[in-house]
């Protein structure tokens, strides 16, 4: 009987998944899938494609589980999962021949009223992709800075800076819908 | 009044990505710094907005699809395990059946001379293989009583046939 209140580590769950334990897979899925799907949607902006990407990412996780688990040198399960989602998104965009990288779409260009409070998705779309990814991976997915850095192929210092900038940009867009800019930290 | 605290560091503080000592310093500072409290409150609101994003559509279907994949993988894994185990068990049972049939006939375990072996062993061996298959099915599938009775009858019939062949064996 598992009496500990601590959640079972991903790596242990993955070992059980390798033995065909569907309940353990359910726990892993419930722990990470929603954030993974939101992240995928933020990257490809296509709900169906995002589902496909997350599905493929989890399938790779299953394959890794059956192949003996994740090499600790490759990081954590969640880090690997989100890195996989991102890499698959890049492949998906390339396969579609889009002349874009994981870049940004400015909803203001679509005629949005800057004075209207933008919803989160639109606000996130205003942020450079790396900043948005860093914020989502940290705040929504719960990755540590080192995991975010590994997922984005960046340094921890970059991640720290991107998350700060993303927070500030979101605050300006969502909390100050009249377009008021941060005027410095003047009291 | 500009606060001297680096806002990037304050953001990392929110994320628990500064040392415990530095976190204590920043916490103490923020308690008396309206600017930092404002910054922290803004960050909390934006983070809350990100976390409030509900479960995305399609999540349930995705979960079901992946669980089916886990189930299929488990089934394939069991089959992969079952086949070699079954082959090994069948080989063992076949060996036992042949050995048993030959022993009951009072024949030494060693290979018989070619003259008798060529005339009789192929049939005995084939029947022993049938018997082994039935016994394996009984062991592996634990069939319902009615099926079990039917399999037992077939097994008895095969054993009788083997015995008859052995009795009629030319010495």
Short mmCIF file of N, CA and C in Angstrom, two decimals, chain B:
data_model
loop_
_atom_site.label_atom_id
_atom_site.label_comp_id
_atom_site.label_asym_id
_atom_site.label_seq_id
_atom_site.Cartn_x
_atom_site.Cartn_y
_atom_site.Cartn_z
N UNK B 1 10.61 56.73 -7.12
CA UNK B 1 11.82 56.10 -6.60
C UNK B 1 12.02 54.76 -7.30
N UNK B 2 13.16 54.61 -7.90
CA UNK B 2 13.45 53.36 -8.58
C UNK B 2 13.94 52.34 -7.56
N UNK B 3 13.40 51.17 -7.65
CA UNK B 3 13.88 50.09 -6.78
C UNK B 3 15.11 49.48 -7.43
N UNK B 4 16.05 49.13 -6.62
CA UNK B 4 17.30 48.61 -7.16
C UNK B 4 17.26 47.11 -7.45
N UNK B 5 16.20 46.49 -7.00
CA UNK B 5 16.11 45.04 -7.25
C UNK B 5 15.90 44.80 -8.74
N UNK B 6 16.68 43.89 -9.29
CA UNK B 6 16.56 43.54 -10.71
C UNK B 6 15.21 42.82 -10.92
N UNK B 7 14.34 43.38 -11.75
CA UNK B 7 13.03 42.73 -11.95
C UNK B 7 13.14 41.32 -12.54
N UNK B 8 14.22 41.06 -13.28
CA UNK B 8 14.42 39.71 -13.81
C UNK B 8 14.64 38.74 -12.65
N UNK B 9 15.40 39.19 -11.67
CA UNK B 9 15.64 38.34 -10.51
C UNK B 9 14.35 38.15 -9.70
N UNK B 10 13.55 39.22 -9.67
CA UNK B 10 12.28 39.11 -8.95
C UNK B 10 11.37 38.08 -9.62
N UNK B 11 11.41 38.04 -10.95
CA UNK B 11 10.64 37.06 -11.69
C UNK B 11 11.13 35.64 -11.37
N UNK B 12 12.44 35.49 -11.30
CA UNK B 12 13.00 34.18 -10.96
C UNK B 12 12.64 33.81 -9.51
N UNK B 13 12.57 34.83 -8.66
CA UNK B 13 12.17 34.60 -7.27
C UNK B 13 10.76 34.01 -7.21
N UNK B 14 9.87 34.53 -8.03
CA UNK B 14 8.50 34.00 -8.09
C UNK B 14 8.51 32.53 -8.45
N UNK B 15 9.43 32.19 -9.32
CA UNK B 15 9.50 30.80 -9.80
C UNK B 15 10.32 29.90 -8.89
N UNK B 16 10.79 30.43 -7.79
CA UNK B 16 11.59 29.62 -6.89
C UNK B 16 12.94 29.25 -7.49
N UNK B 17 13.45 30.13 -8.35
CA UNK B 17 14.70 29.81 -9.05
C UNK B 17 15.86 30.68 -8.55
N UNK B 18 15.78 31.12 -7.30
CA UNK B 18 16.94 31.79 -6.67
C UNK B 18 17.31 30.97 -5.44
N UNK B 19 18.50 31.19 -4.93
CA UNK B 19 18.96 30.40 -3.79
C UNK B 19 18.07 30.70 -2.58
N UNK B 20 18.00 29.79 -1.64
CA UNK B 20 17.17 30.04 -0.44
C UNK B 20 17.57 31.31 0.30
N UNK B 21 18.87 31.57 0.33
CA UNK B 21 19.33 32.78 1.03
C UNK B 21 18.84 34.03 0.31
N UNK B 22 18.97 34.01 -1.02
CA UNK B 22 18.55 35.17 -1.79
C UNK B 22 17.02 35.32 -1.73
N UNK B 23 16.35 34.20 -1.70
CA UNK B 23 14.89 34.25 -1.60
C UNK B 23 14.47 34.93 -0.30
N UNK B 24 15.17 34.61 0.78
CA UNK B 24 14.85 35.23 2.07
C UNK B 24 15.08 36.73 2.01
N UNK B 25 16.17 37.13 1.37
CA UNK B 25 16.47 38.57 1.25
C UNK B 25 15.41 39.27 0.42
N UNK B 26 15.06 38.68 -0.70
CA UNK B 26 14.07 39.31 -1.58
C UNK B 26 12.70 39.38 -0.91
N UNK B 27 12.36 38.32 -0.19
CA UNK B 27 11.08 38.32 0.51
C UNK B 27 11.02 39.43 1.54
N UNK B 28 12.10 39.59 2.28
CA UNK B 28 12.15 40.63 3.30
C UNK B 28 12.10 42.01 2.66
N UNK B 29 12.79 42.15 1.54
CA UNK B 29 12.80 43.44 0.84
C UNK B 29 11.39 43.77 0.32
N UNK B 30 10.75 42.78 -0.30
CA UNK B 30 9.44 43.05 -0.90
C UNK B 30 8.42 43.47 0.15
N UNK B 31 8.62 42.99 1.37
CA UNK B 31 7.66 43.34 2.42
C UNK B 31 7.64 44.84 2.68
N UNK B 32 8.73 45.50 2.37
CA UNK B 32 8.79 46.93 2.65
C UNK B 32 8.92 47.77 1.39
N UNK B 33 8.77 47.12 0.22
CA UNK B 33 8.96 47.84 -1.05
C UNK B 33 7.68 47.76 -1.87
N UNK B 34 7.01 48.89 -2.01
CA UNK B 34 5.75 48.92 -2.75
C UNK B 34 5.97 48.56 -4.22
N UNK B 35 7.09 48.99 -4.77
CA UNK B 35 7.37 48.71 -6.18
C UNK B 35 7.48 47.20 -6.42
N UNK B 36 8.22 46.53 -5.55
CA UNK B 36 8.38 45.08 -5.72
C UNK B 36 7.06 44.36 -5.48
N UNK B 37 6.31 44.84 -4.50
CA UNK B 37 5.00 44.20 -4.25
C UNK B 37 4.10 44.34 -5.47
N UNK B 38 4.17 45.52 -6.09
CA UNK B 38 3.38 45.75 -7.30
C UNK B 38 3.82 44.79 -8.41
N UNK B 39 5.11 44.66 -8.55
CA UNK B 39 5.65 43.75 -9.58
C UNK B 39 5.23 42.31 -9.31
N UNK B 40 5.31 41.93 -8.07
CA UNK B 40 4.94 40.56 -7.70
C UNK B 40 3.45 40.32 -7.93
N UNK B 41 2.64 41.33 -7.61
CA UNK B 41 1.20 41.18 -7.78
C UNK B 41 0.83 41.06 -9.26
N UNK B 42 1.48 41.85 -10.09
CA UNK B 42 1.23 41.76 -11.54
C UNK B 42 1.62 40.38 -12.07
N UNK B 43 2.74 39.91 -11.61
CA UNK B 43 3.18 38.59 -12.06
C UNK B 43 2.20 37.52 -11.59
N UNK B 44 1.71 37.66 -10.37
CA UNK B 44 0.76 36.67 -9.85
C UNK B 44 -0.51 36.66 -10.70
N UNK B 45 -0.97 37.86 -11.07
CA UNK B 45 -2.20 37.94 -11.87
C UNK B 45 -2.01 37.31 -13.25
N UNK B 46 -0.88 37.59 -13.86
CA UNK B 46 -0.66 37.01 -15.20
C UNK B 46 -0.48 35.49 -15.11
N UNK B 47 0.24 35.07 -14.08
CA UNK B 47 0.43 33.62 -13.92
C UNK B 47 -0.92 32.94 -13.66
N UNK B 48 -1.75 33.58 -12.86
CA UNK B 48 -3.07 33.01 -12.59
C UNK B 48 -3.86 32.88 -13.88
N UNK B 49 -3.75 33.91 -14.72
CA UNK B 49 -4.49 33.87 -16.00
C UNK B 49 -4.01 32.70 -16.85
N UNK B 50 -2.71 32.46 -16.85
CA UNK B 50 -2.17 31.33 -17.64
C UNK B 50 -2.66 30.02 -17.05
N UNK B 51 -2.63 29.94 -15.72
CA UNK B 51 -3.02 28.67 -15.08
C UNK B 51 -4.53 28.44 -15.15
N UNK B 52 -5.29 29.52 -15.29
CA UNK B 52 -6.75 29.36 -15.33
C UNK B 52 -7.23 28.80 -16.65
N UNK B 53 -6.34 28.79 -17.63
CA UNK B 53 -6.76 28.24 -18.93
C UNK B 53 -7.26 26.82 -18.70
N UNK B 54 -8.50 26.61 -19.04
CA UNK B 54 -9.13 25.32 -18.75
C UNK B 54 -8.55 24.21 -19.59
N UNK B 55 -9.05 23.00 -19.34
CA UNK B 55 -8.57 21.88 -20.15
C UNK B 55 -8.94 22.10 -21.61
N UNK B 56 -7.98 21.96 -22.48
CA UNK B 56 -8.25 22.19 -23.90
C UNK B 56 -9.18 21.13 -24.47
N UNK B 57 -9.93 21.52 -25.48
CA UNK B 57 -10.83 20.55 -26.12
C UNK B 57 -10.01 19.44 -26.75
N UNK B 58 -10.59 18.28 -26.78
CA UNK B 58 -9.90 17.15 -27.42
C UNK B 58 -9.09 16.32 -26.45
N UNK B 59 -9.03 16.76 -25.20
CA UNK B 59 -8.17 16.06 -24.24
C UNK B 59 -8.70 14.65 -23.94
N UNK B 60 -10.01 14.53 -23.78
CA UNK B 60 -10.59 13.22 -23.44
C UNK B 60 -10.38 12.20 -24.57
N UNK B 61 -10.60 12.67 -25.79
CA UNK B 61 -10.42 11.77 -26.94
C UNK B 61 -8.96 11.35 -27.04
N UNK B 62 -8.09 12.29 -26.78
CA UNK B 62 -6.66 11.99 -26.83
C UNK B 62 -6.30 10.94 -25.77
N UNK B 63 -6.87 11.11 -24.60
CA UNK B 63 -6.59 10.17 -23.49
C UNK B 63 -7.06 8.76 -23.87
N UNK B 64 -8.29 8.69 -24.38
CA UNK B 64 -8.84 7.38 -24.74
C UNK B 64 -8.00 6.72 -25.82
N UNK B 65 -7.61 7.49 -26.81
CA UNK B 65 -6.83 6.94 -27.91
C UNK B 65 -5.49 6.39 -27.41
N UNK B 66 -4.86 7.13 -26.53
CA UNK B 66 -3.55 6.69 -26.04
C UNK B 66 -3.68 5.49 -25.11
N UNK B 67 -4.75 5.45 -24.32
CA UNK B 67 -4.94 4.29 -23.45
C UNK B 67 -5.17 3.02 -24.27
N UNK B 68 -5.89 3.18 -25.38
CA UNK B 68 -6.07 2.02 -26.27
C UNK B 68 -4.72 1.55 -26.79
N UNK B 69 -3.86 2.50 -27.05
CA UNK B 69 -2.53 2.15 -27.55
C UNK B 69 -1.75 1.39 -26.47
N UNK B 70 -1.89 1.82 -25.23
CA UNK B 70 -1.23 1.11 -24.13
C UNK B 70 -1.77 -0.31 -24.05
N UNK B 71 -3.09 -0.44 -24.18
CA UNK B 71 -3.71 -1.78 -24.10
C UNK B 71 -3.21 -2.68 -25.23
N UNK B 72 -3.15 -2.09 -26.43
CA UNK B 72 -2.70 -2.90 -27.57
C UNK B 72 -1.25 -3.33 -27.38
N UNK B 73 -0.44 -2.43 -26.87
CA UNK B 73 0.97 -2.77 -26.64
C UNK B 73 1.08 -3.87 -25.60
N UNK B 74 0.23 -3.82 -24.58
CA UNK B 74 0.26 -4.84 -23.54
C UNK B 74 -0.13 -6.20 -24.12
N UNK B 75 -1.16 -6.18 -24.97
CA UNK B 75 -1.60 -7.43 -25.59
C UNK B 75 -0.49 -8.02 -26.45
N UNK B 76 0.14 -7.16 -27.26
CA UNK B 76 1.23 -7.64 -28.12
C UNK B 76 2.37 -8.18 -27.28
N UNK B 77 2.64 -7.48 -26.17
CA UNK B 77 3.72 -7.93 -25.30
C UNK B 77 3.42 -9.31 -24.74
N UNK B 78 2.17 -9.52 -24.33
CA UNK B 78 1.80 -10.83 -23.77
C UNK B 78 1.91 -11.92 -24.83
N UNK B 79 1.52 -11.57 -26.06
CA UNK B 79 1.61 -12.55 -27.13
C UNK B 79 3.05 -12.91 -27.40
N UNK B 80 3.89 -11.87 -27.41
CA UNK B 80 5.31 -12.12 -27.67
C UNK B 80 5.89 -13.04 -26.60
N UNK B 81 5.42 -12.86 -25.37
CA UNK B 81 5.90 -13.69 -24.28
C UNK B 81 5.29 -15.09 -24.37
N UNK B 82 4.01 -15.12 -24.75
CA UNK B 82 3.29 -16.39 -24.74
C UNK B 82 3.80 -17.35 -25.80
N UNK B 83 4.17 -16.83 -26.96
CA UNK B 83 4.58 -17.72 -28.05
C UNK B 83 5.82 -18.53 -27.70
N UNK B 84 6.92 -17.87 -27.28
CA UNK B 84 8.09 -18.71 -26.94
C UNK B 84 7.84 -19.61 -25.75
N UNK B 85 7.08 -19.14 -24.76
CA UNK B 85 6.77 -19.98 -23.61
C UNK B 85 5.95 -21.17 -24.06
N UNK B 86 4.99 -20.91 -24.94
CA UNK B 86 4.15 -21.99 -25.45
C UNK B 86 4.95 -22.99 -26.24
N UNK B 87 5.86 -22.49 -27.07
CA UNK B 87 6.69 -23.40 -27.87
C UNK B 87 7.55 -24.26 -26.95
N UNK B 88 8.15 -23.60 -25.94
CA UNK B 88 9.00 -24.35 -25.02
C UNK B 88 8.18 -25.39 -24.28
N UNK B 89 6.98 -24.97 -23.82
CA UNK B 89 6.14 -25.91 -23.09
C UNK B 89 5.71 -27.06 -23.99
N UNK B 90 5.38 -26.73 -25.23
CA UNK B 90 4.96 -27.77 -26.16
C UNK B 90 6.10 -28.74 -26.40
N UNK B 91 7.30 -28.21 -26.60
CA UNK B 91 8.46 -29.07 -26.83
C UNK B 91 8.68 -30.01 -25.65
N UNK B 92 8.53 -29.43 -24.44
CA UNK B 92 8.72 -30.24 -23.23
C UNK B 92 7.67 -31.35 -23.16
N UNK B 93 6.40 -30.94 -23.40
CA UNK B 93 5.32 -31.93 -23.32
C UNK B 93 5.46 -33.01 -24.38
N UNK B 94 5.87 -32.56 -25.57
CA UNK B 94 6.05 -33.54 -26.65
C UNK B 94 7.12 -34.55 -26.24
N UNK B 95 8.20 -34.01 -25.71
CA UNK B 95 9.28 -34.90 -25.26
C UNK B 95 8.79 -35.87 -24.21
N UNK B 96 7.99 -35.34 -23.27
CA UNK B 96 7.47 -36.20 -22.20
C UNK B 96 6.54 -37.26 -22.76
N UNK B 97 5.68 -36.82 -23.70
CA UNK B 97 4.74 -37.78 -24.28
C UNK B 97 5.48 -38.90 -25.00
N UNK B 98 6.47 -38.53 -25.79
CA UNK B 98 7.22 -39.55 -26.54
C UNK B 98 7.93 -40.48 -25.58
N UNK B 99 8.55 -39.84 -24.59
CA UNK B 99 9.28 -40.65 -23.62
C UNK B 99 8.33 -41.60 -22.89
N UNK B 100 7.15 -41.05 -22.48
CA UNK B 100 6.18 -41.84 -21.75
C UNK B 100 5.67 -43.00 -22.60
N UNK B 101 5.34 -42.68 -23.86
CA UNK B 101 4.81 -43.73 -24.74
C UNK B 101 5.83 -44.84 -24.93
N UNK B 102 7.09 -44.44 -25.08
CA UNK B 102 8.12 -45.44 -25.32
C UNK B 102 8.40 -46.24 -24.06
N UNK B 103 8.34 -45.58 -22.91
CA UNK B 103 8.60 -46.27 -21.66
C UNK B 103 7.50 -47.29 -21.36
N UNK B 104 6.23 -46.83 -21.63
CA UNK B 104 5.12 -47.73 -21.37
C UNK B 104 5.21 -48.97 -22.25
N UNK B 105 5.78 -48.81 -23.40
CA UNK B 105 5.93 -49.96 -24.30
C UNK B 105 7.11 -50.82 -23.90
N UNK B 106 7.75 -50.46 -22.83
CA UNK B 106 8.86 -51.26 -22.34
C UNK B 106 10.10 -51.12 -23.19
N UNK B 107 10.08 -50.05 -24.01
CA UNK B 107 11.23 -49.86 -24.88
C UNK B 107 12.25 -48.97 -24.17
N UNK B 108 13.49 -49.21 -24.34
CA UNK B 108 14.46 -48.32 -23.71
C UNK B 108 14.34 -46.91 -24.26
N UNK B 109 14.77 -45.95 -23.45
CA UNK B 109 14.68 -44.55 -23.85
C UNK B 109 15.57 -44.26 -25.06
N UNK B 110 16.63 -45.03 -25.16
CA UNK B 110 17.55 -44.79 -26.29
C UNK B 110 16.81 -44.99 -27.62
N UNK B 111 17.34 -44.38 -28.61
CA UNK B 111 16.71 -44.51 -29.93
C UNK B 111 16.62 -45.98 -30.32
N UNK B 112 15.45 -46.41 -30.80
CA UNK B 112 15.32 -47.80 -31.22
C UNK B 112 16.08 -48.05 -32.51
N UNK B 113 16.26 -49.31 -32.82
CA UNK B 113 16.95 -49.61 -34.08
C UNK B 113 16.15 -49.06 -35.25
N UNK B 114 16.81 -48.71 -36.32
CA UNK B 114 16.12 -48.11 -37.45
C UNK B 114 14.97 -48.93 -37.99
N UNK B 115 15.05 -50.23 -37.90
CA UNK B 115 14.01 -51.06 -38.51
C UNK B 115 12.66 -50.83 -37.85
N UNK B 116 12.60 -50.73 -36.50
CA UNK B 116 11.32 -50.51 -35.82
C UNK B 116 10.95 -49.04 -35.81
N UNK B 117 11.93 -48.18 -35.68
CA UNK B 117 11.64 -46.75 -35.58
C UNK B 117 10.97 -46.25 -36.85
N UNK B 118 11.49 -46.66 -37.97
CA UNK B 118 10.94 -46.17 -39.22
C UNK B 118 9.51 -46.64 -39.42
N UNK B 119 9.20 -47.84 -38.90
CA UNK B 119 7.87 -48.39 -39.11
C UNK B 119 6.83 -47.77 -38.20
N UNK B 120 7.22 -47.34 -36.98
CA UNK B 120 6.20 -47.02 -36.00
C UNK B 120 6.33 -45.62 -35.39
N UNK B 121 7.54 -45.17 -35.15
CA UNK B 121 7.72 -43.94 -34.39
C UNK B 121 7.05 -42.71 -34.99
N UNK B 122 7.06 -42.55 -36.29
CA UNK B 122 6.41 -41.35 -36.81
C UNK B 122 4.95 -41.24 -36.39
N UNK B 123 4.22 -42.31 -36.41
CA UNK B 123 2.81 -42.28 -36.00
C UNK B 123 2.69 -41.98 -34.50
N UNK B 124 3.52 -42.68 -33.70
CA UNK B 124 3.48 -42.44 -32.25
C UNK B 124 3.82 -41.00 -31.95
N UNK B 125 4.87 -40.53 -32.61
CA UNK B 125 5.29 -39.14 -32.36
C UNK B 125 4.20 -38.14 -32.75
N UNK B 126 3.52 -38.42 -33.86
CA UNK B 126 2.46 -37.51 -34.29
C UNK B 126 1.31 -37.50 -33.29
N UNK B 127 0.97 -38.69 -32.80
CA UNK B 127 -0.09 -38.76 -31.80
C UNK B 127 0.34 -38.09 -30.50
N UNK B 128 1.60 -38.29 -30.14
CA UNK B 128 2.11 -37.65 -28.92
C UNK B 128 2.06 -36.13 -29.06
N UNK B 129 2.32 -35.66 -30.28
CA UNK B 129 2.26 -34.21 -30.52
C UNK B 129 0.84 -33.70 -30.32
N UNK B 130 -0.14 -34.45 -30.84
CA UNK B 130 -1.54 -34.08 -30.64
C UNK B 130 -1.88 -34.03 -29.16
N UNK B 131 -1.44 -35.06 -28.44
CA UNK B 131 -1.74 -35.12 -27.00
C UNK B 131 -1.12 -33.94 -26.27
N UNK B 132 0.12 -33.62 -26.66
CA UNK B 132 0.81 -32.49 -26.01
C UNK B 132 0.07 -31.20 -26.27
N UNK B 133 -0.41 -31.04 -27.51
CA UNK B 133 -1.14 -29.81 -27.85
C UNK B 133 -2.39 -29.68 -27.01
N UNK B 134 -3.09 -30.79 -26.83
CA UNK B 134 -4.33 -30.74 -26.04
C UNK B 134 -4.00 -30.42 -24.58
N UNK B 135 -2.98 -31.07 -24.06
CA UNK B 135 -2.61 -30.80 -22.67
C UNK B 135 -2.18 -29.34 -22.49
N UNK B 136 -1.47 -28.84 -23.49
CA UNK B 136 -1.05 -27.44 -23.42
C UNK B 136 -2.27 -26.52 -23.43
N UNK B 137 -3.24 -26.85 -24.26
CA UNK B 137 -4.46 -26.03 -24.32
C UNK B 137 -5.17 -26.05 -22.97
N UNK B 138 -5.21 -27.22 -22.35
CA UNK B 138 -5.88 -27.33 -21.04
C UNK B 138 -5.13 -26.49 -20.00
N UNK B 139 -3.81 -26.59 -20.05
CA UNK B 139 -3.00 -25.85 -19.08
C UNK B 139 -3.11 -24.35 -19.29
N UNK B 140 -3.01 -23.94 -20.56
CA UNK B 140 -2.91 -22.51 -20.87
C UNK B 140 -4.26 -21.81 -20.79
N UNK B 141 -5.31 -22.49 -21.20
CA UNK B 141 -6.59 -21.79 -21.32
C UNK B 141 -7.56 -22.09 -20.20
N UNK B 142 -7.26 -23.11 -19.40
CA UNK B 142 -8.14 -23.46 -18.30
C UNK B 142 -9.60 -23.42 -18.74
N UNK B 143 -9.96 -24.27 -19.68
CA UNK B 143 -11.29 -24.17 -20.31
C UNK B 143 -12.44 -24.49 -19.35
N UNK B 144 -13.62 -24.14 -19.81
CA UNK B 144 -14.81 -24.42 -18.99
C UNK B 144 -15.00 -25.94 -18.88
N UNK B 145 -15.74 -26.41 -17.86
CA UNK B 145 -15.86 -27.85 -17.61
C UNK B 145 -16.27 -28.66 -18.83
N UNK B 146 -17.25 -28.16 -19.58
CA UNK B 146 -17.75 -28.93 -20.73
C UNK B 146 -16.63 -29.09 -21.76
N UNK B 147 -15.92 -28.01 -22.02
CA UNK B 147 -14.82 -28.05 -22.98
C UNK B 147 -13.71 -28.93 -22.44
N UNK B 148 -13.47 -28.81 -21.15
CA UNK B 148 -12.41 -29.60 -20.52
C UNK B 148 -12.71 -31.11 -20.67
N UNK B 149 -13.99 -31.48 -20.47
CA UNK B 149 -14.38 -32.89 -20.60
C UNK B 149 -14.14 -33.38 -22.02
N UNK B 150 -14.50 -32.55 -22.98
CA UNK B 150 -14.31 -32.92 -24.38
C UNK B 150 -12.83 -33.12 -24.69
N UNK B 151 -12.01 -32.19 -24.17
CA UNK B 151 -10.58 -32.30 -24.43
C UNK B 151 -10.00 -33.54 -23.75
N UNK B 152 -10.50 -33.84 -22.54
CA UNK B 152 -10.01 -35.03 -21.84
C UNK B 152 -10.34 -36.30 -22.64
N UNK B 153 -11.56 -36.33 -23.23
CA UNK B 153 -11.95 -37.52 -24.01
C UNK B 153 -11.03 -37.68 -25.22
N UNK B 154 -10.75 -36.55 -25.88
CA UNK B 154 -9.86 -36.61 -27.05
C UNK B 154 -8.47 -37.08 -26.61
N UNK B 155 -8.06 -36.61 -25.46
CA UNK B 155 -6.75 -36.99 -24.96
C UNK B 155 -6.70 -38.50 -24.67
N UNK B 156 -7.77 -39.00 -24.02
CA UNK B 156 -7.83 -40.43 -23.71
C UNK B 156 -7.79 -41.26 -24.98
N UNK B 157 -8.52 -40.78 -26.00
CA UNK B 157 -8.57 -41.52 -27.26
C UNK B 157 -7.18 -41.59 -27.89
N UNK B 158 -6.47 -40.51 -27.81
CA UNK B 158 -5.12 -40.50 -28.40
C UNK B 158 -4.19 -41.44 -27.63
N UNK B 159 -4.31 -41.40 -26.32
CA UNK B 159 -3.46 -42.27 -25.51
C UNK B 159 -3.77 -43.74 -25.81
N UNK B 160 -5.08 -44.06 -25.95
CA UNK B 160 -5.46 -45.43 -26.32
C UNK B 160 -4.85 -45.84 -27.63
N UNK B 161 -4.90 -44.92 -28.56
CA UNK B 161 -4.35 -45.22 -29.90
C UNK B 161 -2.85 -45.49 -29.79
N UNK B 162 -2.17 -44.68 -29.02
CA UNK B 162 -0.73 -44.89 -28.85
C UNK B 162 -0.47 -46.26 -28.24
N UNK B 163 -1.27 -46.58 -27.22
CA UNK B 163 -1.06 -47.88 -26.55
C UNK B 163 -1.29 -49.04 -27.51
N UNK B 164 -2.34 -48.90 -28.33
CA UNK B 164 -2.61 -49.97 -29.30
C UNK B 164 -1.45 -50.13 -30.27
N UNK B 165 -0.94 -49.00 -30.71
CA UNK B 165 0.20 -49.06 -31.63
C UNK B 165 1.40 -49.72 -30.97
N UNK B 166 1.59 -49.37 -29.71
CA UNK B 166 2.73 -49.95 -29.00
C UNK B 166 2.57 -51.47 -28.84
N UNK B 167 1.34 -51.95 -28.54
CA UNK B 167 1.10 -53.39 -28.36
C UNK B 167 1.34 -54.15 -29.64
N UNK B 168 0.96 -53.52 -30.73
CA UNK B 168 1.11 -54.19 -32.02
C UNK B 168 2.50 -54.05 -32.59
N UNK B 169 3.36 -53.37 -31.85
CA UNK B 169 4.71 -53.12 -32.36
C UNK B 169 5.45 -54.45 -32.53
N UNK B 170 6.06 -54.67 -33.65
CA UNK B 170 6.84 -55.90 -33.83
C UNK B 170 8.09 -55.86 -32.97
N UNK B 171 8.39 -56.93 -32.32
CA UNK B 171 9.56 -56.96 -31.47
C UNK B 171 10.82 -57.25 -32.29
#
